């Protein structure tokens, strides 16, 4: 491990996490967690594929969440429990609540009953126990697309943001279980072993997620492996998503938001800081064992607006040790070259920018959001990125008067040099998958989702997506995909997910006239304890 990079970047993370304390004090009651000791707020992360995120977004869109969620996921269970307290209070103040919305809120209160008891002061965090068992059966027909030579990664239609898992041909089975709980006053553990079987790779058992957490006052320290999702995009994120396998990392973050009450920046109201450091794989074809360093600061200047600033870099590695001056140049946005300057030495691959989400109550709660990021510094203009990528979207929570139908529309665009690099030639990639947006470089995508909520809380969604890779090329590879998802509750502690989709591919692997179709049919059963 590059101890110099590790020590320097962790020190930077501690500084970033502590910066708000210079001009702020802890937020009493942020998320309903006031009067609860910080160590009692240590809790597991909500898995990114959980129904909880859909329920939060829906109730937020209906106006039951006072302050907007930030774009840094995963959320912790105590964090979500605080929001459930808020939503329950607002629901009690409203004269009417649609039956499906009551079902969603009731389900969240059941899911987080232990955390709610901790917030109410009637219980302490529970010990290590089995929390969840999940089984999936997926039938997948079709090929996996190579994104070489631009990045050494692959793309599988109908299967993105899946923690780096690629389906084998035909039947794919998965069984996982999650053990989670407190190991003491300042320590908690979560581990999710997973067994997969398919006709291509046979069976293998891995740790899908596994980490420990402790705290120093309001600072949470997490060591281990768990998926991250940073940004406001629904379909994916430009810089840091769960499209690739989670990295084993050190993660620092606030337990409660910091309330900015004094100084020039008090108009920002609240701040959350997140920092992560990971050592990447050693079998890369470019530089073995580089470091992945990322930080993000979320701000909530009003109840209806949130934004974040983010910076991430692939840096160092065997044979690429950094000097003291390199850290200054990294922080000030200086670098030597870019993808069109092959004769210059580009010492790190950096992406930086920001994202936002704006809720418009006077327009029936419509939310507008976007991500705007740049990659690598321009050779002649300080702080100005050389290349850009964007995501723009809109969430319409009420297609009908009662809000039982909603819609999301989203557009993605990446530059021809996005995710590419002169030194880290594998690209913005970890173990064969893009760390950010699965569409890769020089690509566009258009995504639409319509969802219907039934009175019992069941969800039925219809999704359409078009992805064009190398969109300016005559042999542009185009994916036209459609799929449907259905989620319902089988009994008090069991959910079922069904999915079916098809993707028509033009110019498969950029070969003119080579057309194919991929299909996916899936069943998932989740049992909670």
Tab-separated table of C-alpha atoms in Angstrom, residues 79-453:
chain	number	residue	atom	x	y	z
A	79	UNK	CA	-30.452	8.768	8.857
A	80	UNK	CA	-33.536	7.299	7.171
A	81	UNK	CA	-35.250	6.793	10.537
A	82	UNK	CA	-34.871	10.519	11.202
A	83	UNK	CA	-36.622	11.265	7.916
A	84	UNK	CA	-39.377	8.784	8.783
A	85	UNK	CA	-40.017	10.768	11.986
A	86	UNK	CA	-40.346	13.960	9.920
A	87	UNK	CA	-42.684	12.348	7.393
A	88	UNK	CA	-44.886	10.824	10.077
A	89	UNK	CA	-45.303	14.235	11.729
A	90	UNK	CA	-46.161	15.965	8.450
A	91	UNK	CA	-48.589	13.181	7.533
A	92	UNK	CA	-50.387	13.696	10.852
A	93	UNK	CA	-50.806	17.389	10.026
A	94	UNK	CA	-52.331	16.773	6.599
A	95	UNK	CA	-56.059	16.222	6.328
A	96	UNK	CA	-55.860	13.536	3.644
A	97	UNK	CA	-53.260	10.997	2.622
A	98	UNK	CA	-53.664	8.706	-0.385
A	99	UNK	CA	-53.951	4.992	0.522
A	100	UNK	CA	-50.792	4.067	-1.391
A	101	UNK	CA	-48.822	6.817	0.430
A	102	UNK	CA	-50.080	5.490	3.773
A	103	UNK	CA	-48.811	2.046	2.746
A	104	UNK	CA	-45.365	3.394	1.891
A	105	UNK	CA	-45.023	5.284	5.174
A	106	UNK	CA	-46.358	2.348	7.183
A	107	UNK	CA	-43.796	0.053	5.542
A	108	UNK	CA	-40.937	2.422	6.363
A	109	UNK	CA	-42.084	2.644	9.996
A	110	UNK	CA	-42.062	-1.153	10.156
A	111	UNK	CA	-38.663	-1.474	8.448
A	112	UNK	CA	-36.996	1.031	10.789
A	113	UNK	CA	-38.894	0.264	14.006
A	114	UNK	CA	-35.684	-0.562	15.907
A	115	UNK	CA	-33.986	2.671	14.832
A	116	UNK	CA	-37.129	4.651	15.667
A	117	UNK	CA	-37.058	3.158	19.150
A	118	UNK	CA	-33.451	4.357	19.548
A	119	UNK	CA	-34.482	7.856	18.459
A	120	UNK	CA	-37.357	7.799	20.931
A	121	UNK	CA	-34.996	6.796	23.744
A	122	UNK	CA	-36.837	3.520	24.432
A	123	UNK	CA	-34.112	1.168	23.141
A	124	UNK	CA	-30.387	0.843	22.437
A	125	UNK	CA	-28.819	-0.362	19.166
A	126	UNK	CA	-29.285	-4.104	18.713
A	127	UNK	CA	-26.542	-6.717	18.647
A	128	UNK	CA	-25.254	-8.652	15.634
A	129	UNK	CA	-28.049	-10.654	14.019
A	130	UNK	CA	-29.365	-11.881	10.680
A	131	UNK	CA	-31.213	-8.963	9.073
A	132	UNK	CA	-32.017	-10.090	5.535
A	133	UNK	CA	-31.871	-13.004	3.079
A	134	UNK	CA	-32.144	-12.361	-0.664
A	135	UNK	CA	-32.552	-14.796	-3.557
A	136	UNK	CA	-32.491	-13.920	-7.261
A	137	UNK	CA	-33.063	-15.945	-10.411
A	138	UNK	CA	-32.202	-14.129	-13.646
A	139	UNK	CA	-32.356	-15.470	-17.181
A	140	UNK	CA	-30.117	-13.474	-19.498
A	141	UNK	CA	-29.716	-13.978	-23.233
A	142	UNK	CA	-27.259	-11.921	-25.261
A	143	UNK	CA	-23.682	-10.708	-25.453
A	144	UNK	CA	-21.567	-8.340	-23.390
A	145	UNK	CA	-20.167	-5.355	-25.278
A	146	UNK	CA	-16.502	-4.393	-25.054
A	147	UNK	CA	-15.738	-0.688	-24.607
A	148	UNK	CA	-12.096	-1.150	-25.705
A	149	UNK	CA	-9.825	0.459	-26.865
A	150	UNK	CA	-11.175	3.646	-25.243
A	151	UNK	CA	-11.515	2.129	-21.793
A	152	UNK	CA	-10.816	-1.438	-20.736
A	153	UNK	CA	-14.367	-2.061	-19.615
A	154	UNK	CA	-17.535	-3.796	-20.735
A	155	UNK	CA	-21.217	-2.904	-20.983
A	156	UNK	CA	-24.128	-5.290	-20.607
A	157	UNK	CA	-27.529	-3.991	-21.750
A	158	UNK	CA	-30.296	-4.232	-19.121
A	159	UNK	CA	-27.650	-4.724	-16.405
A	160	UNK	CA	-25.923	-1.576	-15.103
A	161	UNK	CA	-25.299	-0.268	-11.565
A	162	UNK	CA	-25.171	-3.830	-10.294
A	163	UNK	CA	-21.982	-3.687	-8.187
A	164	UNK	CA	-19.892	-5.000	-11.078
A	165	UNK	CA	-21.809	-8.254	-11.502
A	166	UNK	CA	-22.152	-9.478	-15.085
A	167	UNK	CA	-24.717	-12.110	-16.001
A	168	UNK	CA	-23.681	-15.339	-17.660
A	169	UNK	CA	-25.691	-16.747	-20.536
A	170	UNK	CA	-29.079	-18.191	-19.626
A	171	UNK	CA	-29.746	-18.971	-15.945
A	172	UNK	CA	-28.103	-16.995	-13.112
A	173	UNK	CA	-28.818	-17.728	-9.442
A	174	UNK	CA	-27.811	-15.587	-6.469
A	175	UNK	CA	-28.228	-16.072	-2.732
A	176	UNK	CA	-27.064	-13.537	-0.145
A	177	UNK	CA	-27.650	-12.819	3.520
A	178	UNK	CA	-26.875	-9.748	5.612
A	179	UNK	CA	-25.583	-9.908	9.183
A	180	UNK	CA	-25.547	-6.579	10.974
A	181	UNK	CA	-25.522	-5.031	14.393
A	182	UNK	CA	-23.638	-3.409	17.240
A	183	UNK	CA	-20.452	-4.975	18.643
A	184	UNK	CA	-20.084	-2.463	21.442
A	185	UNK	CA	-20.670	1.147	22.370
A	186	UNK	CA	-18.543	2.583	19.552
A	187	UNK	CA	-18.438	-0.254	17.017
A	188	UNK	CA	-20.861	-1.839	14.559
A	189	UNK	CA	-20.428	-4.487	11.861
A	190	UNK	CA	-22.223	-5.333	8.635
A	191	UNK	CA	-21.328	-8.245	6.345
A	192	UNK	CA	-23.152	-9.627	3.283
A	193	UNK	CA	-21.750	-12.874	1.867
A	194	UNK	CA	-23.074	-13.796	-1.572
A	195	UNK	CA	-23.060	-16.999	-3.639
A	196	UNK	CA	-23.577	-16.876	-7.409
A	197	UNK	CA	-24.070	-19.644	-9.938
A	198	UNK	CA	-24.306	-19.501	-13.714
A	199	UNK	CA	-23.441	-21.785	-16.603
A	200	UNK	CA	-20.462	-19.589	-17.601
A	201	UNK	CA	-18.545	-19.196	-14.322
A	202	UNK	CA	-20.067	-22.035	-12.305
A	203	UNK	CA	-20.403	-21.053	-8.629
A	204	UNK	CA	-18.448	-18.550	-6.563
A	205	UNK	CA	-18.845	-17.052	-3.118
A	206	UNK	CA	-17.804	-13.478	-2.422
A	207	UNK	CA	-18.366	-10.747	0.139
A	208	UNK	CA	-20.772	-8.352	-1.550
A	209	UNK	CA	-20.463	-5.891	1.318
A	210	UNK	CA	-18.540	-5.954	4.570
A	211	UNK	CA	-17.456	-3.113	6.845
A	212	UNK	CA	-17.021	-1.918	10.395
A	213	UNK	CA	-17.897	1.535	11.716
A	214	UNK	CA	-16.782	3.546	14.690
A	215	UNK	CA	-16.926	7.219	15.572
A	216	UNK	CA	-15.066	10.127	17.098
A	217	UNK	CA	-17.809	12.503	18.248
A	218	UNK	CA	-19.693	13.509	15.048
A	219	UNK	CA	-17.196	11.811	12.714
A	220	UNK	CA	-18.128	8.363	11.394
A	221	UNK	CA	-15.191	6.156	10.346
A	222	UNK	CA	-16.035	3.222	8.078
A	223	UNK	CA	-13.471	0.635	6.958
A	224	UNK	CA	-14.411	-2.074	4.483
A	225	UNK	CA	-16.331	-2.661	1.290
A	226	UNK	CA	-19.719	-1.181	0.387
A	227	UNK	CA	-21.238	0.356	-2.754
A	228	UNK	CA	-21.425	4.152	-3.140
A	229	UNK	CA	-23.633	6.361	-5.292
A	230	UNK	CA	-22.704	10.059	-5.456
A	231	UNK	CA	-24.859	12.452	-7.460
A	232	UNK	CA	-28.416	13.298	-8.418
A	233	UNK	CA	-28.877	11.178	-11.544
A	234	UNK	CA	-31.416	8.351	-11.321
A	235	UNK	CA	-30.054	6.060	-14.025
A	236	UNK	CA	-26.389	6.593	-13.103
A	237	UNK	CA	-23.771	9.156	-12.021
A	238	UNK	CA	-20.856	10.695	-13.870
A	239	UNK	CA	-18.058	10.245	-11.325
A	240	UNK	CA	-18.869	7.661	-8.654
A	241	UNK	CA	-21.614	5.045	-8.968
A	242	UNK	CA	-22.222	1.400	-8.110
A	243	UNK	CA	-21.681	0.271	-11.704
A	244	UNK	CA	-18.298	-1.191	-10.693
A	245	UNK	CA	-17.592	-3.582	-7.866
A	246	UNK	CA	-17.296	-1.710	-4.543
A	247	UNK	CA	-13.728	-0.916	-3.509
A	248	UNK	CA	-12.358	-1.745	-0.086
A	249	UNK	CA	-11.931	1.718	1.378
A	250	UNK	CA	-11.727	4.060	4.326
A	251	UNK	CA	-14.759	6.355	4.447
A	252	UNK	CA	-15.132	9.419	6.681
A	253	UNK	CA	-18.393	11.333	7.026
A	254	UNK	CA	-20.551	13.375	9.386
A	255	UNK	CA	-23.038	11.466	11.495
A	256	UNK	CA	-25.280	14.536	11.774
A	257	UNK	CA	-25.249	17.553	9.448
A	258	UNK	CA	-23.272	20.591	10.528
A	259	UNK	CA	-25.385	23.706	11.066
A	260	UNK	CA	-23.635	26.791	9.649
A	261	UNK	CA	-24.820	29.601	11.906
A	262	UNK	CA	-22.106	32.239	11.609
A	263	UNK	CA	-19.830	33.859	9.056
A	264	UNK	CA	-20.016	34.562	5.351
A	265	UNK	CA	-21.357	31.118	4.556
A	266	UNK	CA	-24.280	30.976	6.970
A	267	UNK	CA	-26.672	31.226	3.997
A	268	UNK	CA	-25.666	27.624	3.194
A	269	UNK	CA	-27.406	26.516	6.433
A	270	UNK	CA	-26.251	22.884	6.546
A	271	UNK	CA	-23.236	20.928	5.352
A	272	UNK	CA	-22.290	17.266	5.089
A	273	UNK	CA	-18.804	16.074	4.166
A	274	UNK	CA	-17.854	12.633	2.854
A	275	UNK	CA	-14.350	11.420	2.059
A	276	UNK	CA	-13.123	8.049	0.743
A	277	UNK	CA	-9.751	6.457	0.058
A	278	UNK	CA	-9.261	3.081	-1.666
A	279	UNK	CA	-6.398	1.102	-3.168
A	280	UNK	CA	-7.334	-0.203	-6.602
A	281	UNK	CA	-6.530	-3.574	-8.187
A	282	UNK	CA	-3.003	-4.745	-8.937
A	283	UNK	CA	-3.682	-6.521	-12.244
A	284	UNK	CA	-4.391	-3.384	-14.257
A	285	UNK	CA	-2.576	-3.223	-17.579
A	286	UNK	CA	-1.450	0.373	-16.937
A	287	UNK	CA	-0.352	1.127	-13.347
A	288	UNK	CA	-0.745	-1.503	-10.604
A	289	UNK	CA	-2.424	-0.502	-7.370
A	290	UNK	CA	-3.206	3.182	-7.923
A	291	UNK	CA	-5.191	5.012	-5.256
A	292	UNK	CA	-8.767	6.230	-5.643
A	293	UNK	CA	-9.389	9.383	-3.599
A	294	UNK	CA	-12.710	11.246	-3.551
A	295	UNK	CA	-14.445	13.854	-1.413
A	296	UNK	CA	-17.867	15.414	-1.562
A	297	UNK	CA	-19.553	18.283	0.298
A	298	UNK	CA	-23.349	18.542	0.284
A	299	UNK	CA	-25.114	21.791	1.162
A	300	UNK	CA	-28.787	22.498	1.850
A	301	UNK	CA	-29.265	26.282	1.694
A	302	UNK	CA	-33.082	25.911	1.660
A	303	UNK	CA	-35.677	23.218	2.249
A	304	UNK	CA	-36.258	22.951	-1.503
A	305	UNK	CA	-32.705	23.103	-2.839
A	306	UNK	CA	-29.576	21.025	-2.333
A	307	UNK	CA	-26.259	20.994	-4.144
A	308	UNK	CA	-22.842	19.408	-3.803
A	309	UNK	CA	-19.232	19.895	-4.844
A	310	UNK	CA	-17.192	16.795	-5.613
A	311	UNK	CA	-13.611	15.905	-6.501
A	312	UNK	CA	-12.236	12.439	-7.339
A	313	UNK	CA	-8.861	11.224	-8.599
A	314	UNK	CA	-7.022	8.084	-9.634
A	315	UNK	CA	-3.504	8.782	-8.471
A	316	UNK	CA	-0.181	7.148	-7.596
A	317	UNK	CA	0.436	3.424	-7.926
A	318	UNK	CA	3.566	1.336	-8.386
A	319	UNK	CA	6.225	3.374	-10.146
A	320	UNK	CA	4.196	6.575	-9.863
A	321	UNK	CA	5.004	7.860	-6.392
A	322	UNK	CA	4.084	11.480	-5.739
A	323	UNK	CA	6.380	14.218	-4.441
A	324	UNK	CA	5.353	16.889	-1.946
A	325	UNK	CA	4.682	19.473	-4.655
A	326	UNK	CA	2.389	17.042	-6.452
A	327	UNK	CA	-0.196	17.266	-3.662
A	328	UNK	CA	-0.319	21.034	-3.969
A	329	UNK	CA	-0.762	20.794	-7.749
A	330	UNK	CA	-3.455	18.153	-7.315
A	331	UNK	CA	-5.466	20.331	-4.917
A	332	UNK	CA	-5.081	23.448	-7.090
A	333	UNK	CA	-6.213	21.708	-10.257
A	334	UNK	CA	-2.864	21.651	-12.056
A	335	UNK	CA	-1.800	18.768	-14.281
A	336	UNK	CA	0.470	18.298	-17.236
A	337	UNK	CA	-1.659	17.049	-20.096
A	338	UNK	CA	-4.880	15.628	-21.454
A	339	UNK	CA	-6.020	12.952	-23.875
A	340	UNK	CA	-5.007	15.014	-26.936
A	341	UNK	CA	-1.476	15.616	-25.581
A	342	UNK	CA	0.145	12.150	-25.733
A	343	UNK	CA	3.686	13.459	-25.284
A	344	UNK	CA	3.026	15.025	-21.880
A	345	UNK	CA	3.053	13.181	-18.556
A	346	UNK	CA	-0.389	13.298	-16.952
A	347	UNK	CA	0.268	12.290	-13.360
A	348	UNK	CA	-3.305	11.776	-12.180
A	349	UNK	CA	-6.767	11.327	-13.588
A	350	UNK	CA	-9.161	13.798	-11.964
A	351	UNK	CA	-12.850	14.575	-12.249
A	352	UNK	CA	-14.455	17.485	-10.416
A	353	UNK	CA	-17.654	19.475	-10.519
A	354	UNK	CA	-21.036	19.693	-8.869
A	355	UNK	CA	-24.658	18.610	-8.932
A	356	UNK	CA	-27.965	19.968	-7.662
A	357	UNK	CA	-31.628	19.149	-7.092
A	358	UNK	CA	-34.357	21.818	-6.939
A	359	UNK	CA	-37.879	21.094	-5.733
A	360	UNK	CA	-40.653	23.376	-7.038
A	361	UNK	CA	-43.659	23.164	-4.666
A	362	UNK	CA	-45.617	25.774	-6.675
A	363	UNK	CA	-45.369	23.450	-9.714
A	364	UNK	CA	-46.916	20.456	-7.979
A	365	UNK	CA	-43.617	19.353	-6.468
A	366	UNK	CA	-41.693	18.879	-9.729
A	367	UNK	CA	-37.957	18.392	-9.143
A	368	UNK	CA	-35.250	19.511	-11.576
A	369	UNK	CA	-31.746	18.130	-11.151
A	370	UNK	CA	-28.397	17.913	-12.886
A	371	UNK	CA	-24.750	16.891	-12.729
A	372	UNK	CA	-21.984	18.954	-14.368
A	373	UNK	CA	-18.419	17.666	-14.218
A	374	UNK	CA	-15.088	18.290	-15.888
A	375	UNK	CA	-12.136	15.951	-16.374
A	376	UNK	CA	-8.449	16.961	-16.298
A	377	UNK	CA	-7.222	20.528	-16.361
A	378	UNK	CA	-6.828	22.565	-19.530
A	379	UNK	CA	-3.114	22.999	-20.351
A	380	UNK	CA	-3.247	26.790	-20.446
A	381	UNK	CA	-6.208	27.849	-18.268
A	382	UNK	CA	-5.863	27.274	-14.532
A	383	UNK	CA	-8.790	25.452	-12.830
A	384	UNK	CA	-10.605	25.101	-16.175
A	385	UNK	CA	-11.391	21.464	-17.118
A	386	UNK	CA	-10.349	20.103	-20.451
A	387	UNK	CA	-13.463	17.965	-21.055
A	388	UNK	CA	-17.049	17.993	-19.789
A	389	UNK	CA	-19.968	15.656	-19.158
A	390	UNK	CA	-23.523	16.376	-18.060
A	391	UNK	CA	-26.703	14.776	-16.757
A	392	UNK	CA	-29.997	16.670	-16.747
A	393	UNK	CA	-33.273	15.333	-15.428
A	394	UNK	CA	-36.749	16.098	-14.166
A	395	UNK	CA	-38.901	14.163	-11.704
A	396	UNK	CA	-42.674	14.657	-11.973
A	397	UNK	CA	-44.178	13.178	-8.778
A	398	UNK	CA	-47.826	13.774	-9.768
A	399	UNK	CA	-48.818	12.686	-13.254
A	400	UNK	CA	-52.293	12.212	-11.767
A	401	UNK	CA	-54.038	14.244	-9.076
A	402	UNK	CA	-53.440	11.680	-6.326
A	403	UNK	CA	-49.833	11.135	-7.402
A	404	UNK	CA	-50.210	7.379	-7.892
A	405	UNK	CA	-48.467	7.832	-11.274
A	406	UNK	CA	-45.130	9.633	-11.590
A	407	UNK	CA	-42.390	10.025	-14.194
A	408	UNK	CA	-38.653	10.609	-14.508
A	409	UNK	CA	-36.960	11.949	-17.662
A	410	UNK	CA	-33.171	12.057	-17.975
A	411	UNK	CA	-30.462	12.899	-20.542
A	412	UNK	CA	-26.768	11.927	-20.260
A	413	UNK	CA	-23.801	13.119	-22.311
A	414	UNK	CA	-20.076	12.343	-22.110
A	415	UNK	CA	-17.172	13.829	-24.080
A	416	UNK	CA	-14.946	11.853	-26.528
A	417	UNK	CA	-12.100	11.932	-23.955
A	418	UNK	CA	-14.272	11.307	-20.896
A	419	UNK	CA	-13.003	8.422	-18.696
A	420	UNK	CA	-9.801	8.164	-20.822
A	421	UNK	CA	-6.276	8.961	-19.664
A	422	UNK	CA	-2.704	9.004	-20.955
A	423	UNK	CA	-1.135	7.369	-17.877
A	424	UNK	CA	-4.019	5.332	-16.454
A	425	UNK	CA	-4.850	3.877	-19.859
A	426	UNK	CA	-7.358	1.354	-18.513
A	427	UNK	CA	-9.509	4.429	-17.892
A	428	UNK	CA	-11.898	5.409	-15.093
A	429	UNK	CA	-12.365	1.694	-14.466
A	430	UNK	CA	-12.239	-0.764	-11.576
A	431	UNK	CA	-12.121	-4.506	-12.296
A	432	UNK	CA	-13.462	-4.114	-15.816
A	433	UNK	CA	-16.332	-1.717	-15.150
A	434	UNK	CA	-16.693	2.059	-15.409
A	435	UNK	CA	-16.685	3.632	-11.930
A	436	UNK	CA	-19.091	6.346	-13.139
A	437	UNK	CA	-21.724	6.247	-15.891
A	438	UNK	CA	-21.892	2.827	-17.564
A	439	UNK	CA	-22.392	4.365	-21.024
A	440	UNK	CA	-18.685	5.222	-21.107
A	441	UNK	CA	-17.000	7.948	-23.135
A	442	UNK	CA	-18.286	9.779	-26.228
A	443	UNK	CA	-21.837	8.631	-25.507
A	444	UNK	CA	-25.376	9.909	-25.113
A	445	UNK	CA	-28.369	8.364	-23.419
A	446	UNK	CA	-32.054	9.215	-23.045
A	447	UNK	CA	-33.994	7.614	-20.221
A	448	UNK	CA	-37.671	7.678	-19.243
A	449	UNK	CA	-39.444	5.939	-16.378
A	450	UNK	CA	-43.133	5.890	-15.474
A	451	UNK	CA	-44.231	4.323	-12.177
A	452	UNK	CA	-47.635	3.402	-10.765
A	453	UNK	CA	-48.192	2.863	-7.030
